[in-house]
Every structure is written in C-alpha cells, then in structure tokens.
Amino acid sequence: MKINRIFKVGMTAFMLFWGLVLFKIEAQTVTINSGWQFILGEKASTDWETVNIPHTWNKDDAFDDVKGYHRGVGWYRKQVFFSKKTEDLIHYLHFKGVNQETDVYVNGNHVGNHKGGYTAFNFNISKWIKYDTYNLIEVKVDNSHNPNVPPLDADFTFYGGIYRDVQLISKPQQHISLSDHASDGFYVDYYHVSEEKAGVSVKVLIDNLGSINTSNIIKVSLSDANNDALFSKRIKLNLSAGVSEAINIKLSEIYNPKLWSPESPYLYKLQLQLIDDSENILDERKQNIAFRWVHVDADKGFFLNGKSLKLIGVNRHQDYQGYGNAVPLELQKKDIQLIKEMGANVLRNAHYPQSRELYDMCDKLGILIWTEIPIVNKVTDTKAFFDVCINMQKEHIKQYYNHPSVVMFGYMNEIYLRLAFDNKSIEIEKENQKKAAFALAKQLEQLTRELAPNHITVMAGHLNELYNETGIADLPMLFGWNLYFGWYDKDISDLGIFLDEQHKRYPNRSLLLSEYGPGADVRIFTKTPKKFDFSIEYQSKLHQSYYEQITQRSYMSGMTAWNFADFGSEFRGDAIPHVNQKGLVRYNREPKDIYFWYKSVLNKQEPFIHIAANYLKGLVLFNDDTYPVQVYSNQNNGDILLNGQKLQNVRFKNGVATIDMPFKNGINTIKVISETISEEKTIQVSKMGAVNFETYALLGINLGSHFYFIDKEHQTTFIPDRSYEKGTFGYVNGNIFNVSSDKHQGMPYSIKNTHLEPLFQTMLEGCTEYKLDIPNGMYKVILFFVEPKIKPTENIYNLNANEESIGVKKEQRIFDIYLNDTCIESQFNMAEKYPEKYGIEKSAKTKIKNNEGLTISLKPIQGKPVISGVLIEKLN
C-alpha cells in the first residue's frame, strides 16, 4: 500500500509538472514512441504485446521459407495523460511514417484516415481530448494490397506498421500552420541566385484557431553559418478568428553569397518566430537554407551553380537487416555518412520519401537528392487511385521542399514494367493502361512544376520502347533509364550503344542512368566471372565498365547505382533468398569490395588503397595457377609486393589495377605501397597438384559451377567444378544446368531446408559418373541434391518472358546413387518424396582402398540425374 501511494504521488507530481511545462512554454513537441500495445489482426483479441515505435510486424515473416508475408491489419494503442492546464492549446498527433493506410481514434472517436506509407501526416485531436485523465489513442494500420494506393507492385517488401516516430505536438491557438499536408508551414524560395547576389522569399502560413481576432508579429531572421546576423524583419499581423492566412515575406538580397555544393555545402540559418502583443514567442521554426541553382542540358548534362557536374551516386532503400523498415535513426544516419565517405554527390531515395532527418544530413554534407513517390510498375485507372497519387505528391513536395539538397522531385518508376510482361490482357486493355499511366504522369508533372519551381522533375523507366512510343519519357525535365545490360539484358558493353542511340533519336531529352548493377554475394568469388553468377568479381567488372561508359558521354547527367545496400524483397530467389543483393554494401551495411572501388574514383580527399581480397577465404589453386586480385586506389602508381618480394609497379587506371598473384601454399601477404600510403592484407591459400587432405580436413566441390562458395555452416569453401583429369577430380559426363542459357545461377529460386542456395542452385544434369582420385582411407561423403524442374514462379526481375529450359510442372527423375560399388540410395525420386525446391543431403561413410579413388555413380532409371555438390571429410 505504501509503495502504491508513493507511485500515485509521484505520478501526480509528474502530471502536474507536465501540465505546468506545457502551460509555461506554450509550444511543445514530445516523441511518444515508448510503451505502445500492439496486436496483429483485429483488436477484439486479448493477446496484446508491448512494443516501442518504430515497429513493423514483417521483420521476420518476410524472410522465412513460407511464401508471402502478412499483409493485413495491425492495431496499436496507448494511454496519454493531458493536464487541464493544456486545454487552451491545440494538440496534434504527428506520424512520420505508417505503412500504408492508417485510421486514428481518440477515446473511441475516429479522428482521421491517411493513405500512403511514406509521407508524414497530422491530425488535430483537440476536440476529442478529456483533461486531467488518460486518453486512449488507437491506431489501425493496414498494409493489405489496395488497388487505389501505390505502390501496387514493386521489387521491395511492403513492411506494415508504425515504422517512424510518433509525436504529440501542442501549440497555442495562434501558430505556424501544421495543417498544410503536414508541412512545416512555410516555404523558402529564391527570387534570384548568382555568384554576385542572392535573394530569399518566404511564404508563411499562420493559423488562428481561437475564437477571437488577435494582433501578432511574425519575425524573420537570417544568419550565416557562424550565427552572424544578416537580416531581420518584423511584420505586424491582424489575424481573424478561426482562419488561416498566408504571409509573403521578401528578404533583402545578400551580396557575394557562399554557394552550396558537394565540395562546400555552406548553409545559412533561417528563423521564423510568431510573437504575441506581449512579446511572448508563441511558435517558431528553424531551417537551414542554401544558395544554389541547377539545370540540365540535353547535350551537356547536369549543371550546379552554372558549372557542369557529373552526378555519381546511389539509390537507397531504407530497410536494414533484422529491422525491416523500423530502423533506428542512428543506423540510418550512418548510411548517409557511408555514402558521403564513398565520394557520392547524389542520392536517389528509391522509391519513396525517406526520413527527413536524412535529408537534413544531406543538406549538411553536400549530397544532392532525387526524391520520389512510390508509383511503381503499374497504375489503377480509377479516380480514387489518381486522387491518392496527387495528394501523395502534394505531401511529398510540401514536406521536403525547403531542403537545399533536394534538387529533383520524381513521381514514377518503371511504370510500364508490368504492362511489358502482360500476356493476359487484350490489346484494347493494354492501350487503356498506357493511356492511364500517361494521363496520371501528365497531371503529376504539371503539379510538380507548379509546386516545386527551381527544381528538376524526374521519372525513371526500364528497358522498353513503350516509354518512347507513348511519349511519357518527354514529360519530365530529366528522364532516368534503369538499365541492366550484362545482367538481365545483353552484354555490359551494350549500355553505351543503347544510350547513344537514344540520344540520337531524342536529342532534346536530358538523360540520367538511374539504376544499374548486378547482384553480388560475398560468399561467392571466381577467377572467371560470368553474367548472373553473383560473384564479387562480376560486380566489380560491371560497375567499372559502366562508370567508364557514362563518364565518357558528356550528354549523360550522371548515374546512380542500384543499390547502396542489399534490401528485402520477399519473393526473390537470389543467392540469399528474399534479399535483393545488388548493394554496394551488405544488408548489415558491411561494405563489399565494390564500395571501396567507388571510393577510389570518387573520394579524392585523402590517399586511399584497398586490396580487394576481403572475401577470398578458402582459396584453392591447382598446380602453378595464379589468382587475379584487384587493388583500388585514388593514387597514380603503386608497388605490389607478395610475401616481401616486389612483383611489379602498377598504374591505377579508373581507380583499379589487376595483378595475377602467384600465391604459395599457406599464408600469403600482399602489400601495396604508393607515394603517400601503404596497405597490407593476408590470405590463406591451398595449392594442390593432386587431391590430398594434408592442408585441410574437408574437400567441398560446387558441382556445375565455376565459382567458389564460402559455407560457414560446414566451415569450408566449396571450390569450382571441373572436368575430370587423372590425379584430380571432376565430372566424366553431364552438362551444367541453367534455367537460361546466358545466365549462370542455375535455378533462380530460394531453396527450402537450407541457407546454402549458391551450392544447391547450381548443378550438373545428366552426370552419371563423377570421379575423385583421393588417397586410401575412411571418408564421410555428403552429396547435395535439389529437383530443378519446378513450377515457375513469376519473377519479372530475374527472368526473361520466355525461359528456355524450365519445366511447367514437376517431372520425375529417378536414379540410384552409388559410392564406388556400394548403393547408398535406390530409386531416388526427389519430386515424389520431397517438397518443391527442397535442399537434400545424402550422407554415407565409405572406405577407399587399393588406390581406387572414389567414383560417385548416378545410375538413371527415369529422366536425367542431377547433383549439386559433394563434401568429403577424411576420418582417418
């Protein structure tokens, strides 16, 4: 009883303090992220759990082996106390991001509905509040597919939940508006900017939600980065009761302004204060502003402050391993820091507006931003869909307008992608889809030009003639091509050919390469990189070539790599399931080697060397083979040493030098010495002339594959396959299985019952005999199998429209498995005995004697046998 009394007294004191604080300060913003109750499904259930915001219900189920993830309703609720001392204030609930449709209730009263998962929104809850007691806040969130809310379809996971901050904002009855699409209530424009002078104008929206007319003052101040005052002005206002007024303020010109750029992101400070007739500050806003101007030229590319600037940067998705979209802000800020350290000067926030705090960082660090709304792949030809899109773009522009870093506002991405793969609709339906997308684009383009003067309008399309045929590519000021030559399409060198042809056909169209890049898994490496093998070497090969092709073309405004980081895409069957692996850094933000290459060509601030061998683990070489290692540097020259001996002096071209390393057996040390800096790295290498078990306990072979695969589960690296030569190992017959003849992933699907997709996805088909000339002794042999003839799952991002070799249904293949003369499995039938896409391991012990070696025989009974891998452990 005594403890309970103390608790009540303490709570009463806290509530009184809160009320007094609000009463004294007047305006107050409090983040209310802690201690929400949550339930997935309908709120009638009693099984609520306590969660903190940011929160998503999809951080786990979007990555399991079960197809799909929960798209439906979740409920949040929280009790919030309001003191009677605050009843004269106006109270708003501010949501920074909820995916994707939200209904808010206060004490059982429906406050409002918001559609769209990536822009902020406010609700004035004042009239439903009860004072000197707790008030129940309930939030219904629904991430179900809704044909009238974009995005309808995209290559990323639509995580449900309240995944950004929630704030309670309390304001006096006269305040800078919070009701204009959740904007800051003011808009900064520049009526003149040059190297000689710059002029600023500000439009401020003032709300008087009281019942009487008032006299107020709006004070505008401008200072430089050192807080030295440059301008101050007071304007007297007479505000009528219950209305909003727009006040336009023109500031005096500033002479010889310091211009904002990636190299020198100089910021000025704008302050707005609303003051009552007793000189009390009722409300205020602060905003960093900057002087800069941009334009694009169809022949000469992008210009900042009148000077040509090649835009080189990245796209970014906001999710993070283990968090989904509910990522702590400090982790997100590290993304921006990494992007800046890489040397990027532009960031495309794909495919939706992201946390405003990150835009603040880009303002300060000097990163230009392309920001867009999530109208992706397709549209719905309804008034409801159009209305949501228009409102979404209004919110987008008004909320992000004042950021100096935002130079491009976008509104569509690959809008004809689904149409291009539509084999079901009749021709008239397709024509209507084209017209609907164009009509919406035209409306959004006009809206964006009206609301965002002094900005560049943008849109991105994929490799398809529809964007030219419909004329949609000519609507924006800058059109971005998402191009994947050398991955989904043709060859790497076809990029320049395509762009030159487009520029010739449409000479007045400004262009940017808005997406490009291959998937890359750091567990996969090879000396013979091939298209779609997910090797780190192929990622380097493609990016380095693309950079050269874009920088050689003056008409190209720039390029933004897809993607800064690996990100969640639930339906994908890449080397890591449910993850798009095109990132320059991994899902946990550990840099891949290619990140350091970009740093070598973009960041000239400090001397830099990186030996691209972070992931060369378990490297096995045969006879006197060498292995090519790349070194990245922003230096001109460097000496390459291996194990203390100088190999050669290299010149870094395009930020890279490739050296064939004649590694020795055992530990090898690579050292690079340039004019001002050196770097060193050690690598463990096994060299073998014949198969032996002297230097390692396990021998793993990735059958049907040309790449190494690091397997942490078995603590080994599976080495590439080869045809049999006496004294070594290899396949005697059979063919490498690939779903598509020009791609080298094997079968592009996630495999159940395993995390070893790169091992199972590649395989030999029709191999009846595989030989390994291993020494006499007792061995444990594990064989790896998966049935590749499965029902195809539509994946327009991985596959061509007409795949060549995949089956349309399960097909039985039956075979016996022998180790030498011993049958370890009869009538092996994967389609009959196992689920679809299921990784199977068959293990047996065998004794090798009389120098006979090991022969794995797959004796066909029906169809062609397949096998994905073999792992051999010497027991004695």
XYZ file of C-alpha atoms in Angstrom, residues 25-29 90 92 169-178 183-186 204-207 216-219 271-276 279-286:
43
model
C 6.379 27.014 -22.753
C 3.157 27.052 -24.765
C 4.510 25.174 -27.784
C 5.745 21.655 -27.095
C 6.724 18.649 -29.200
C -4.176 22.852 -29.893
C -1.819 17.319 -32.880
C 2.624 18.455 -30.819
C 0.904 21.057 -28.638
C 0.606 24.634 -29.898
C -1.055 27.896 -28.848
C -4.214 28.761 -30.714
C -2.155 31.039 -32.965
C 0.692 29.115 -34.535
C 2.571 28.435 -37.745
C 0.331 26.022 -39.583
C 0.584 22.273 -39.245
C 4.434 20.549 -43.923
C 6.453 22.885 -41.690
C 4.013 25.646 -42.518
C 6.422 27.770 -44.532
C 4.434 31.526 -44.037
C 1.046 30.021 -43.183
C -0.421 31.228 -39.864
C -3.394 29.544 -38.194
C 0.608 39.192 -33.707
C 4.069 39.711 -35.104
C 5.990 37.444 -37.448
C 9.728 37.865 -37.139
C 14.439 31.506 -38.182
C 10.728 32.321 -38.022
C 9.030 33.430 -34.803
C 5.350 34.134 -34.160
C 5.056 36.645 -31.323
C 2.015 37.930 -29.442
C 6.350 39.850 -26.970
C 5.879 36.206 -25.953
C 7.081 33.695 -28.535
C 4.068 31.577 -29.458
C 5.717 29.413 -32.106
C 8.935 29.230 -34.080
C 10.631 27.347 -36.889
C 14.259 26.946 -37.875
